[in-house]
Coordinates of C-alpha atoms and ligand atoms in Angstrom, one line a residue:
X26 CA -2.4 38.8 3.1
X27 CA 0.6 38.9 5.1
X28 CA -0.6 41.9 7.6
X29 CA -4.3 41.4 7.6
X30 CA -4.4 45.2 7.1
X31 CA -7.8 44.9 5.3
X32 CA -6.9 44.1 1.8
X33 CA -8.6 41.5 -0.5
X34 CA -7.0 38.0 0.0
X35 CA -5.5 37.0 -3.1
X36 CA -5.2 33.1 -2.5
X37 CA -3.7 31.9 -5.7
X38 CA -1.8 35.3 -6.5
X39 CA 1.1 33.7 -9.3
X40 CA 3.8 35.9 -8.0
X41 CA 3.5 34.6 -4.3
X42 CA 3.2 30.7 -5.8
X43 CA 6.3 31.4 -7.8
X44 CA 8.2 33.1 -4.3
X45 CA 7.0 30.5 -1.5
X46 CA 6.6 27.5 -4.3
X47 CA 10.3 27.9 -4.8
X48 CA 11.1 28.5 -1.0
X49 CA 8.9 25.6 0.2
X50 CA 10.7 22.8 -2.6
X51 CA 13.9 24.7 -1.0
X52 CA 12.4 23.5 1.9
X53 CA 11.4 20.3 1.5
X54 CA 15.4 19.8 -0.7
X55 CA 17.0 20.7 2.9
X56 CA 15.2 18.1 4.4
X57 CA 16.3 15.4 2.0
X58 CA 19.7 16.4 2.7
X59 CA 19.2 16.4 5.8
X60 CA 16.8 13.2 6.4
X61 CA 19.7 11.3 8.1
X62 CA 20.1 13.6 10.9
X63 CA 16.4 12.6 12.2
X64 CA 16.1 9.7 14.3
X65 CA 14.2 7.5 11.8
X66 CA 11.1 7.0 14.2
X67 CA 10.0 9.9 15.9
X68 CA 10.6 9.6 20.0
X69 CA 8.0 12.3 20.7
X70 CA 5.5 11.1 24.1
X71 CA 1.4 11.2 23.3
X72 CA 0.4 15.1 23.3
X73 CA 3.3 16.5 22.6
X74 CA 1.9 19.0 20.3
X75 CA -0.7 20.5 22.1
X76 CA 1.5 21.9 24.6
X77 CA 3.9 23.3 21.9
X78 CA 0.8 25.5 19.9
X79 CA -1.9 27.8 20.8
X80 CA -5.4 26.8 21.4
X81 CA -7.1 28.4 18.8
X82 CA -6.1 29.7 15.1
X83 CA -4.7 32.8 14.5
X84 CA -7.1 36.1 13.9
X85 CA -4.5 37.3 11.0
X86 CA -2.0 36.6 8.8
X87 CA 1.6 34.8 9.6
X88 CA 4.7 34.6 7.8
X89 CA 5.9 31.6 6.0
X90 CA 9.1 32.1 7.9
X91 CA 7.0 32.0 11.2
X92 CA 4.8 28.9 10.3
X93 CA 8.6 27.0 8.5
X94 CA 10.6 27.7 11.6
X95 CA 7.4 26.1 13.5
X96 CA 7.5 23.1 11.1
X97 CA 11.4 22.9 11.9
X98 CA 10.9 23.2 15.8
X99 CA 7.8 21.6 16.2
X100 CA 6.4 19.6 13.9
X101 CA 9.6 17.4 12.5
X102 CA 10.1 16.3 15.9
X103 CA 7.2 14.4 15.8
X104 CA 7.3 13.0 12.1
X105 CA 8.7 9.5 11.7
X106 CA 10.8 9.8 8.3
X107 CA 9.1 7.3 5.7
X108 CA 11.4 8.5 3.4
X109 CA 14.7 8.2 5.5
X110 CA 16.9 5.1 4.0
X111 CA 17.0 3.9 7.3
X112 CA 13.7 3.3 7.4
X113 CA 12.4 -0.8 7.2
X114 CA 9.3 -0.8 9.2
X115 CA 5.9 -2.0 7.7
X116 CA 6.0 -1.6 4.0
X117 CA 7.9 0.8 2.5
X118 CA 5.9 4.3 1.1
X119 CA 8.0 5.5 -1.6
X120 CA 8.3 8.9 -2.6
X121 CA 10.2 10.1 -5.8
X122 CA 11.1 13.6 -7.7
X123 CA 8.6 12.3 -10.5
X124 CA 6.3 11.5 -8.4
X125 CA 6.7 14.7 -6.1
X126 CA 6.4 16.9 -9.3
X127 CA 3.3 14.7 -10.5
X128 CA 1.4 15.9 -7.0
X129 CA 2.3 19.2 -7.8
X130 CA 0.9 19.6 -10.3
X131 CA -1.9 17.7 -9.7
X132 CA -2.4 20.2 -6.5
X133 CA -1.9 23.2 -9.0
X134 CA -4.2 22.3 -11.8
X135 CA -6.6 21.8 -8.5
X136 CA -8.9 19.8 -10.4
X137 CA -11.9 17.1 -9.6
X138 CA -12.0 14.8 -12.1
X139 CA -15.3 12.4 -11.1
X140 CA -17.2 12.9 -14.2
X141 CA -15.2 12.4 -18.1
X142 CA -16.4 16.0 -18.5
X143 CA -15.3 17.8 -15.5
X144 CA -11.8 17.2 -17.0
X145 CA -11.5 14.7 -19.7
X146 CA -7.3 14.5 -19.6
X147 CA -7.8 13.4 -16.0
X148 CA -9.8 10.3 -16.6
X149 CA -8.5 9.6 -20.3
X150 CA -4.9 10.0 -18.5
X151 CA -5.9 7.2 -16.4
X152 CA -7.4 4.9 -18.4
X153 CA -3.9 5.0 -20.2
X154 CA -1.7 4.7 -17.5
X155 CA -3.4 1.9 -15.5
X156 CA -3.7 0.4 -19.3
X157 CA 0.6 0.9 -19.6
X158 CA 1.2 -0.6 -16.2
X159 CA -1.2 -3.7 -17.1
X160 CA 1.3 -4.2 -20.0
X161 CA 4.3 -4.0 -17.8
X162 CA 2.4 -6.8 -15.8
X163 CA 1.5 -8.6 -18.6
X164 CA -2.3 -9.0 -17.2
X165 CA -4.8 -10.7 -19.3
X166 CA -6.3 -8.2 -22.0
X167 CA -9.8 -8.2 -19.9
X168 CA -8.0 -6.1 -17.6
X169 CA -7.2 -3.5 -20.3
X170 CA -10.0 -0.3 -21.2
X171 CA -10.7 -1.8 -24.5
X172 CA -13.3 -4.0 -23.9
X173 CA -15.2 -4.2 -20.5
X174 CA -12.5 -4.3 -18.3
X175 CA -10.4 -1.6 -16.8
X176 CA -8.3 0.3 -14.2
X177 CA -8.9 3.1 -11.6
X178 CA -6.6 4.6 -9.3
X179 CA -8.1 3.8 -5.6
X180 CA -7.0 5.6 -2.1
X181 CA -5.6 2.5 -1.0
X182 CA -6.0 -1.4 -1.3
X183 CA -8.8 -0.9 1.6
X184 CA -11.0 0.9 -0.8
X185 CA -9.8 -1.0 -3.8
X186 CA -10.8 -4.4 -1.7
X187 CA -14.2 -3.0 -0.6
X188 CA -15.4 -1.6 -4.0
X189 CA -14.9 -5.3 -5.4
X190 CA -16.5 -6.9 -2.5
X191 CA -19.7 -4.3 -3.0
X192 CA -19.5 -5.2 -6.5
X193 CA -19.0 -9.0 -6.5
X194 CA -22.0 -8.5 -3.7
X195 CA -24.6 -7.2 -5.8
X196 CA -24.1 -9.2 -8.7
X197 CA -24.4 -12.4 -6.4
X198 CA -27.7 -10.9 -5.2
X199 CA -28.5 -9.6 -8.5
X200 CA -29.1 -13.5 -9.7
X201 CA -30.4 -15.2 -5.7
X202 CA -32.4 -12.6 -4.6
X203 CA -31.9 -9.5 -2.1
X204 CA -32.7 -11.5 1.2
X205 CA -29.9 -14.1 0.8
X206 CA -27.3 -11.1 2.3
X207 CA -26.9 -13.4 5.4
X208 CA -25.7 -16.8 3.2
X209 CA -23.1 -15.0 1.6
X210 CA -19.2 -16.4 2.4
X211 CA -16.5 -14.8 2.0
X212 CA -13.1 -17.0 1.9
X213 CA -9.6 -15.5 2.6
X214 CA -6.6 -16.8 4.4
X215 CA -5.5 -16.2 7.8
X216 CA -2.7 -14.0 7.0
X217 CA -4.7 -11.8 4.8
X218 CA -4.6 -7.8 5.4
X219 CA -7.5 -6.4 8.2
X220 CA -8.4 -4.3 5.0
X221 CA -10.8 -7.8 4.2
X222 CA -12.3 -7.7 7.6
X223 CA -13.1 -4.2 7.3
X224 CA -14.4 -4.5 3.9
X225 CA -16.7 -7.1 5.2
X226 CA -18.3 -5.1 7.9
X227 CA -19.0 -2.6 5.8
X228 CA -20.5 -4.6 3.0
X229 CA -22.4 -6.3 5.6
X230 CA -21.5 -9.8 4.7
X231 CA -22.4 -11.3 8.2
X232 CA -19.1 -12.3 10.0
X233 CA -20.0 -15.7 10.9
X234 CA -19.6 -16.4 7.5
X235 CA -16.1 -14.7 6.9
X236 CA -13.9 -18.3 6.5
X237 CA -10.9 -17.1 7.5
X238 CA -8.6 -20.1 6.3
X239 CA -5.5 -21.4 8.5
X240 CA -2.3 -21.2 7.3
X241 CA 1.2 -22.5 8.8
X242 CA 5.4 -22.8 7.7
X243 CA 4.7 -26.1 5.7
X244 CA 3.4 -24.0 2.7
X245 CA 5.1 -20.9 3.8
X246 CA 2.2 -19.2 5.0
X247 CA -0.3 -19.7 1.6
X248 CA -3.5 -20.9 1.3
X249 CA -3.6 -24.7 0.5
X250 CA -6.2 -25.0 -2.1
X251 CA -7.4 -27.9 -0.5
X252 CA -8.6 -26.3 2.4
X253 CA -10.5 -23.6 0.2
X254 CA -12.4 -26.2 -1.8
X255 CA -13.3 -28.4 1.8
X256 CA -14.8 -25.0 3.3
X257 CA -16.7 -24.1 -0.1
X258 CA -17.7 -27.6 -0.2
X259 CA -19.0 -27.6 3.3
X260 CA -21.0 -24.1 3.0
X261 CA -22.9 -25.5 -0.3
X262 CA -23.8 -28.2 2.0
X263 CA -25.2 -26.2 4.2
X264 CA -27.0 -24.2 1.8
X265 CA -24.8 -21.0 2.0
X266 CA -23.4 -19.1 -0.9
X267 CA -20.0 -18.7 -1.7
X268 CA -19.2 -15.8 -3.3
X269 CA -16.1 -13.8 -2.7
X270 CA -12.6 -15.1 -2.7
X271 CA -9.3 -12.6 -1.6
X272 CA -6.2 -14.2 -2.3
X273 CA -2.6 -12.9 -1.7
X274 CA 0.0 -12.1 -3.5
X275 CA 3.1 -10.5 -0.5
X276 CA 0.9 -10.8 2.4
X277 CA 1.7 -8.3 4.7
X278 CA 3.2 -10.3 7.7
X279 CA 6.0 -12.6 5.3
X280 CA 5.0 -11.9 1.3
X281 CA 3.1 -15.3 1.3
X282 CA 2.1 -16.1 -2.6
X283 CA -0.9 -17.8 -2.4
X284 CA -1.4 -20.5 -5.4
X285 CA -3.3 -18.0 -7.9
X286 CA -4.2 -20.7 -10.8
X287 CA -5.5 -23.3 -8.3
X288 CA -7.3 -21.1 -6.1
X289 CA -8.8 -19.4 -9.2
X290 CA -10.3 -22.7 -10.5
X291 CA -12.3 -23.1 -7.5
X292 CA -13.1 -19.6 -7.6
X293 CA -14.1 -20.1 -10.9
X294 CA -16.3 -23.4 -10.7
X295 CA -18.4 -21.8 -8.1
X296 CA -18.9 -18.5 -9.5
X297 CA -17.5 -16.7 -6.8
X298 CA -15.6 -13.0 -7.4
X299 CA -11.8 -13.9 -7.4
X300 CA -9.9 -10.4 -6.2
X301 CA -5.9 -10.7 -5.9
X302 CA -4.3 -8.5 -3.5
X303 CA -1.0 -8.0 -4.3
X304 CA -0.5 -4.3 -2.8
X305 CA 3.6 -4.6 -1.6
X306 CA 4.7 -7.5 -4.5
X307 CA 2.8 -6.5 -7.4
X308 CA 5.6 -3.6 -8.4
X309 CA 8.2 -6.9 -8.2
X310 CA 5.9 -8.3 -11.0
X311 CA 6.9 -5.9 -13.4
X312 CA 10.3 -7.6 -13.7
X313 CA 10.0 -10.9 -16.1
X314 CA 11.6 -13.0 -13.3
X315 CA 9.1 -12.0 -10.9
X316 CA 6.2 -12.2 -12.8
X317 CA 5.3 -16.1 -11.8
X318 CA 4.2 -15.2 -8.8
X319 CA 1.1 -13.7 -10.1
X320 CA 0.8 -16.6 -12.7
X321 CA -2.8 -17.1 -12.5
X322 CA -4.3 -13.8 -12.4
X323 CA -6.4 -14.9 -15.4
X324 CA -8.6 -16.4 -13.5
X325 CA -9.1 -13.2 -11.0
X326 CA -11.7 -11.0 -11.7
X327 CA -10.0 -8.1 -9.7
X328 CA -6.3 -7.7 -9.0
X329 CA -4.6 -4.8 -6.9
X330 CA -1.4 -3.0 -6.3
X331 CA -0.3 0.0 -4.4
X332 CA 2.1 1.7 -6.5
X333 CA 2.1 4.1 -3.6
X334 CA 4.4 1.1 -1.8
X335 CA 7.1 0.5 -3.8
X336 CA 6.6 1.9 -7.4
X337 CA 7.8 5.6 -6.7
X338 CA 4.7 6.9 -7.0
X339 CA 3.8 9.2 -3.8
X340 CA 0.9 8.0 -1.3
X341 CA -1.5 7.9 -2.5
X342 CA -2.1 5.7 -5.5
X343 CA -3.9 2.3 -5.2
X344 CA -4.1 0.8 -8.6
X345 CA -7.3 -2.0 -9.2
X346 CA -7.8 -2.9 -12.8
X347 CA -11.2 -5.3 -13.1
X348 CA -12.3 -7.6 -16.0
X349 CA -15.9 -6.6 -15.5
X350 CA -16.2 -3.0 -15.5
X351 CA -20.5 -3.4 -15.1
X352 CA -20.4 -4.5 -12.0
X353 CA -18.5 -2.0 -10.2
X354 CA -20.4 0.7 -11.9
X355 CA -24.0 -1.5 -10.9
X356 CA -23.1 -1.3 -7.3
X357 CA -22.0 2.1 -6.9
X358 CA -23.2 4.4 -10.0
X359 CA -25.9 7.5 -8.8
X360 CA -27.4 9.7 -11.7
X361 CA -28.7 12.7 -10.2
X362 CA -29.9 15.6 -12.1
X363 CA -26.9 18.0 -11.1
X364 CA -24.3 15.5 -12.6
X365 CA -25.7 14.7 -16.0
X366 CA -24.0 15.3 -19.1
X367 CA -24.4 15.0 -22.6
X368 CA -21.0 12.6 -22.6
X369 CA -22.3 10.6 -19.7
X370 CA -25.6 10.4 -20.5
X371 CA -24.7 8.9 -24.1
X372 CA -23.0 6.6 -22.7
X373 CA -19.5 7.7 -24.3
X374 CA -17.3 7.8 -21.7
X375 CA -15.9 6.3 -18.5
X376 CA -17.1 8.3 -14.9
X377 CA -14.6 6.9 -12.3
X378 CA -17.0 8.4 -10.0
X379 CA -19.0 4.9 -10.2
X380 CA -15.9 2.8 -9.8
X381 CA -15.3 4.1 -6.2
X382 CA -16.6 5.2 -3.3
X383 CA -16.3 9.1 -2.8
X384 CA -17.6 11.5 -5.7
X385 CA -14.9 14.0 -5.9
X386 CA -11.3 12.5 -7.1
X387 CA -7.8 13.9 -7.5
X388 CA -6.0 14.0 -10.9
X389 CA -3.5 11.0 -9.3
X390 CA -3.1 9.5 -12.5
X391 CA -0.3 12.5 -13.2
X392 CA 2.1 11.3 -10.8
X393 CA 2.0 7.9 -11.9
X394 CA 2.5 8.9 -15.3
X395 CA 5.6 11.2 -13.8
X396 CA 7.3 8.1 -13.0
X397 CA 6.3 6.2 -15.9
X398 CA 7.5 8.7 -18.4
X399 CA 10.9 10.1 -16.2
X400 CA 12.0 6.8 -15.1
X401 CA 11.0 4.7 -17.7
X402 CA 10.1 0.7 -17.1
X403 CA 13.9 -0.7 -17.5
X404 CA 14.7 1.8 -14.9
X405 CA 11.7 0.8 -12.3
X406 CA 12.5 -2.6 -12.5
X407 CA 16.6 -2.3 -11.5
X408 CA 14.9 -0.2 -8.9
X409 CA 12.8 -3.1 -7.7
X410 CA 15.9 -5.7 -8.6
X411 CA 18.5 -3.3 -6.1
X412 CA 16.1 -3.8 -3.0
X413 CA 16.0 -7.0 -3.6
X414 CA 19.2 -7.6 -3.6
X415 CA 19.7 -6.0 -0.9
X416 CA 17.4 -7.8 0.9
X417 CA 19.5 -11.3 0.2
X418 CA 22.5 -9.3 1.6
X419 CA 20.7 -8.6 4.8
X420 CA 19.1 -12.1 4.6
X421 CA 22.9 -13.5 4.4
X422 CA 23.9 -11.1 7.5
X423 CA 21.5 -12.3 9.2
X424 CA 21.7 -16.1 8.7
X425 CA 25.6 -15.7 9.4
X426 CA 24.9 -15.5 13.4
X427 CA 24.0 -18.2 15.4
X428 CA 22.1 -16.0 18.0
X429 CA 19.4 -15.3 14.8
X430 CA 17.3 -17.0 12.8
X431 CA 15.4 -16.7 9.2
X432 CA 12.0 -17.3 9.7
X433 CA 10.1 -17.7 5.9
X434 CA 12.1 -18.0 3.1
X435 CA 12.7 -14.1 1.6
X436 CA 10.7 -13.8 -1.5
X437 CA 11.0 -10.5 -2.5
X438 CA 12.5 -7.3 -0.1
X439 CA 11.6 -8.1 3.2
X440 CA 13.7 -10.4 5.8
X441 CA 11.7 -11.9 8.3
X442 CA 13.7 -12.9 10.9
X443 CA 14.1 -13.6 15.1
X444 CA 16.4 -14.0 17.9
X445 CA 16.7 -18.0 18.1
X446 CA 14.9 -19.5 21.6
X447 CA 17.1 -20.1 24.5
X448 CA 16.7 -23.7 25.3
X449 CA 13.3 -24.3 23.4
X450 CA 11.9 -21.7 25.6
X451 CA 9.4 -19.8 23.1
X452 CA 7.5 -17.3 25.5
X453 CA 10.7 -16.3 26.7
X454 CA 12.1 -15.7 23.2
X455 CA 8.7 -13.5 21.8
X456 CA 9.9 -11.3 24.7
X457 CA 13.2 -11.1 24.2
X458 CA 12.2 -10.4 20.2
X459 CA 9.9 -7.6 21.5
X460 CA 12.7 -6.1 23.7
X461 CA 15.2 -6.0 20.6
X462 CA 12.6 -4.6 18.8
X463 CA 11.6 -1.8 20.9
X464 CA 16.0 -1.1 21.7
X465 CA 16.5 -1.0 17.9
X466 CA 13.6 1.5 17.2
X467 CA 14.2 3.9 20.5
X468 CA 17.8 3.8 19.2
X469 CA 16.3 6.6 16.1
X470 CA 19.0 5.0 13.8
X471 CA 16.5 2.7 12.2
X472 CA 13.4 1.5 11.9
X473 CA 12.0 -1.9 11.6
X474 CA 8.5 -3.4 12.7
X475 CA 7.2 -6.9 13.8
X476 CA 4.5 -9.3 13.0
X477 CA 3.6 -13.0 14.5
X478 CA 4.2 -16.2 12.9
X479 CA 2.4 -19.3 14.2
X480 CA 2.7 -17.5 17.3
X481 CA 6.0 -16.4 17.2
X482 CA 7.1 -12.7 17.3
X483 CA 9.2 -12.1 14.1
X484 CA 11.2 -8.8 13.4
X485 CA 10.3 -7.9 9.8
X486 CA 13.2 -5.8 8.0
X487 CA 11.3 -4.2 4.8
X488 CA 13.9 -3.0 2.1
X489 CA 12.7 -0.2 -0.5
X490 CA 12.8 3.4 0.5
X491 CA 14.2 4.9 -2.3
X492 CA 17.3 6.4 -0.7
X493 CA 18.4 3.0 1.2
X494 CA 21.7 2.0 0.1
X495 CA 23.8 -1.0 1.3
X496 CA 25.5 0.9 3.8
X497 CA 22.3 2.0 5.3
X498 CA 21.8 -2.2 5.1
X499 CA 24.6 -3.0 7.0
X500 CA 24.7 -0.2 9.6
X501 CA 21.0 -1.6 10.3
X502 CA 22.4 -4.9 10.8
X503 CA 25.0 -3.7 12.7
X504 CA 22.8 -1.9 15.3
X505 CA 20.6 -4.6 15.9
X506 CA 23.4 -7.1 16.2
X507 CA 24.7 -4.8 18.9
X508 CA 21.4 -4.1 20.6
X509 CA 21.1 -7.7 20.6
X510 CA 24.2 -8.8 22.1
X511 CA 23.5 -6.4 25.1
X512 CA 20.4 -8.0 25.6
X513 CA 21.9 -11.6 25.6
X514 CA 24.7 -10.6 28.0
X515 CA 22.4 -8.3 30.5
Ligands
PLP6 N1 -2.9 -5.5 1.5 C1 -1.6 -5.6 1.8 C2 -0.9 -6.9 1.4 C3 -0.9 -4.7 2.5 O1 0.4 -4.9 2.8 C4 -1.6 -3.5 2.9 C5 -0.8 -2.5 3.7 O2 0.3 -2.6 4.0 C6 -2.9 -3.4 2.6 C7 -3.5 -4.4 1.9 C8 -3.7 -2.2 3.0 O3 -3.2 -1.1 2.3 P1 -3.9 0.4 2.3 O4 -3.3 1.2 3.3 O5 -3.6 0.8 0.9 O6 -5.3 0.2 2.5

């Protein structure tokens, strides 16, 4: 293998696993140590990397050593470090040792687990895990594997939010008829996640009739119930069907909770598919002083968290858990010849192949249990508890300086916050926001992102990469109180 001199390749040869296994976790244990050194969001220009390797793969064999010192030289340049504490930006990704040594060994059994019998632990392991975490949640029971209800560990809350929409889209048509595609409505709020959209166009639900509902500060960004019963009322009127609502719990701009119970009556009254999309907040849920803000999730029929964001478990692992596990499987099941299996076939087992949308799957549930099992739940949630305290400490900082303000009220681990207009001048002030934003990020000591607000450009500081300390808090704060008093005094 390494000179290409002829000899049989020998791709999975235990020896050379055990030698460059150990040398690549060496590897990746430097770069931990070392993550502060990086700026935090890679200053690399467009192209960079096509001028820095060849144009074509090479005929033979290199040396790990060759292709590492490339990763060191070339390729780290251009990473942006998720993982680095100084890191605030979107949402955070968390990665953990438990979760690391879950993928590992995930990518060493090298398994594909879309049928029960192509590797029974995988989808048994699963069905216990996203059964343990719906405890730690305290979900209703017809979210649990017992009866017809269920979890399955999705790519990401995109897929999760699409396979219910498919679901909730054939059962609707199931009982009216195929050709009433075009009257279905979809209801969401205005600050829910793209994913929706996307989900939409895919499903073909016709995007005239996507209600996308308007929300403003007076409720904090959440969906007045109100408004959703108006629009449903209105569409009935006009002989359309309503038949999916997404509701929020963290909404990606400011963690808006949207009123679960109320907006789950309507839901419920007009037989619409209630999915909850709590893919940041939901980890924050595990702790008992958190868990009112998904108060109501009885009445969902779908509820989602990524505990690739915030629940140690590395990207990717998109947890959905559904009352009604016939529907999912109605939409998407296929039976051809090549997959069938006694198990299957007698109907004794769960396939997560028809609960999502590729066929082949990744044994994910290993690192979730990983963390589960080396953590352990007390642990998790003073995880959760530290970056939120955090959070108010930066959320103090912050509303200490008259030259800032808070925008929303925090909720859980992210600050949402602004430079305060200049003499009611608002334009001016989105710029000036925009110009902080892009001298705190080229700085490379930390990185935070931005979202609008009832047209108003708000700096969003996220708290929860697992290495983030306070120092790393207050050094933040520090840099973009500086940045910002250069820009006030240019
Ligand atoms: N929903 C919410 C609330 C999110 O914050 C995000 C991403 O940040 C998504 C959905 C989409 O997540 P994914 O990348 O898993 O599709």
């Amino acid at each position: 293998m390494e000179n290409g001199s002829g000899k049989v390749l020998k791709p999975m040869d235990s020896e050379q696993l055990r030698e460059y296994g150990h040398r690549m976790v060496d590897f990746i244990a430097d770069y931990y140590k070392t993550i502060e050194d990086f700026p935090v969001l890679s200053q690399v220009q467009p192209g960079y990397l096509h001028k820095l390797l060849p144009d074509s793969a090479p005929d033979h064999p290199e040396t790990l050593d060759q292709v590492l010192d490339d990763v060191r030289a070339k390729i780290l340049p251009g990473v942006t470090h998720w993982q680095s504490p100084s890191f605030f930006a979107y949402y955070p990704s968390n990665s953990s040792v438990a979760g690391f040594l879950g993928e590992m060994l995930s990518a060493g059994l090298g398994i594909v687990g879309f049928s029960w019998v192509t590797s029974p632990a995988a989808t048994e392991l699963e069905m216990i895990v996203l059964d343990w975490l719906a405890k730690l949640l305290n979900l209703p029971e017809q979210f649990m594997s017992k009866g017809n209800g269920g979890g399955v560990i999705q790519g990401s809350a995109s897929e999760a939010v699409l396979v219910v929409l498919i679901a909730a889209r054939d059962k609707v048509l199931r009982s009216v008829g195929k050709n009433a595609l075009q009257k279905l409505v979809v209801y969401s709020s205005d600050q829910t996640h793209s994913a929706l959209q996307k989900a939409c166009q895919i499903a073909g639900i016709h995007p005239e009739n996507c209600r996308v509902l308007k929300t403003d500060s007076s409720t904090n960004y959440a969906l007045r119930p109100e408004l959703l019963q108006e629009a449903v009322s209105q569409d009935l009127e006009a002989g359309l069907i309503p038949f999916f609502l997404c509701a929020n719990v963290g909404t990606t701009s400011s963690t808006a909770v949207d009123p679960l119970a109320a907006l789950g009556k309507i839901a419920n009254r007009n037989e619409m598919w209630f999915h909850v999309d709590a893919a940041y907040a939901g980890s924050a849920c595990i702790c008992p002083e958190y868990r009112q803000y998904i108060d109501g999730v009885e009445t969902a029929d779908s509820f989602n968290m990524n505990a690739h964001k915030w629940f140690l478990t590395n990207f990717d692992c998109s947890l959905l858990w559904v009352k009604d596990q016939d529907s999912l499987t109605l939409a998407l099941s296929t039976n051809p010849e090549f997959l069938k299996n006694k198990a299957s076939q007698a109907n004794l087992v769960v396939d997560y192949k028809d609960w999502q949308i590729p066929l082949g799957r990744r044994f994910r549930s290993l690192k979730l249990w990983m963390v589960l099992r080396l953590y352990g739940s007390e642990t998790l949630k003073s995880y959760i508890r530290n970056h939120i305290k955090l959070a108010k400490e930066f959320e103090q900082l912050v509303s200490l300086d008259p030259n800032f303000e808070i925008v929303t009220p925090r909720i859980f681990s992210l600050v949402c916050f602004r430079l305060v207009p200049v003499k009611n001048e608002e334009k001016k002030c989105n710029n000036r926001n925009r110009e902080l934003l892009d001298a705190v990020n080229s700085s490379g000591k930390l990185f935070i992102s931005h979202t609008a607000l009832s047209g108003k450009i708000v700096l969003r500081c996220a708290i929860g990469a697992p290495l983030t300390e306070e120092k790393h808090v207050k050094e933040a704060w520090k840099v973009i109180q500086e940045e910002a008093s250069y820009l006030l005094h240019k």
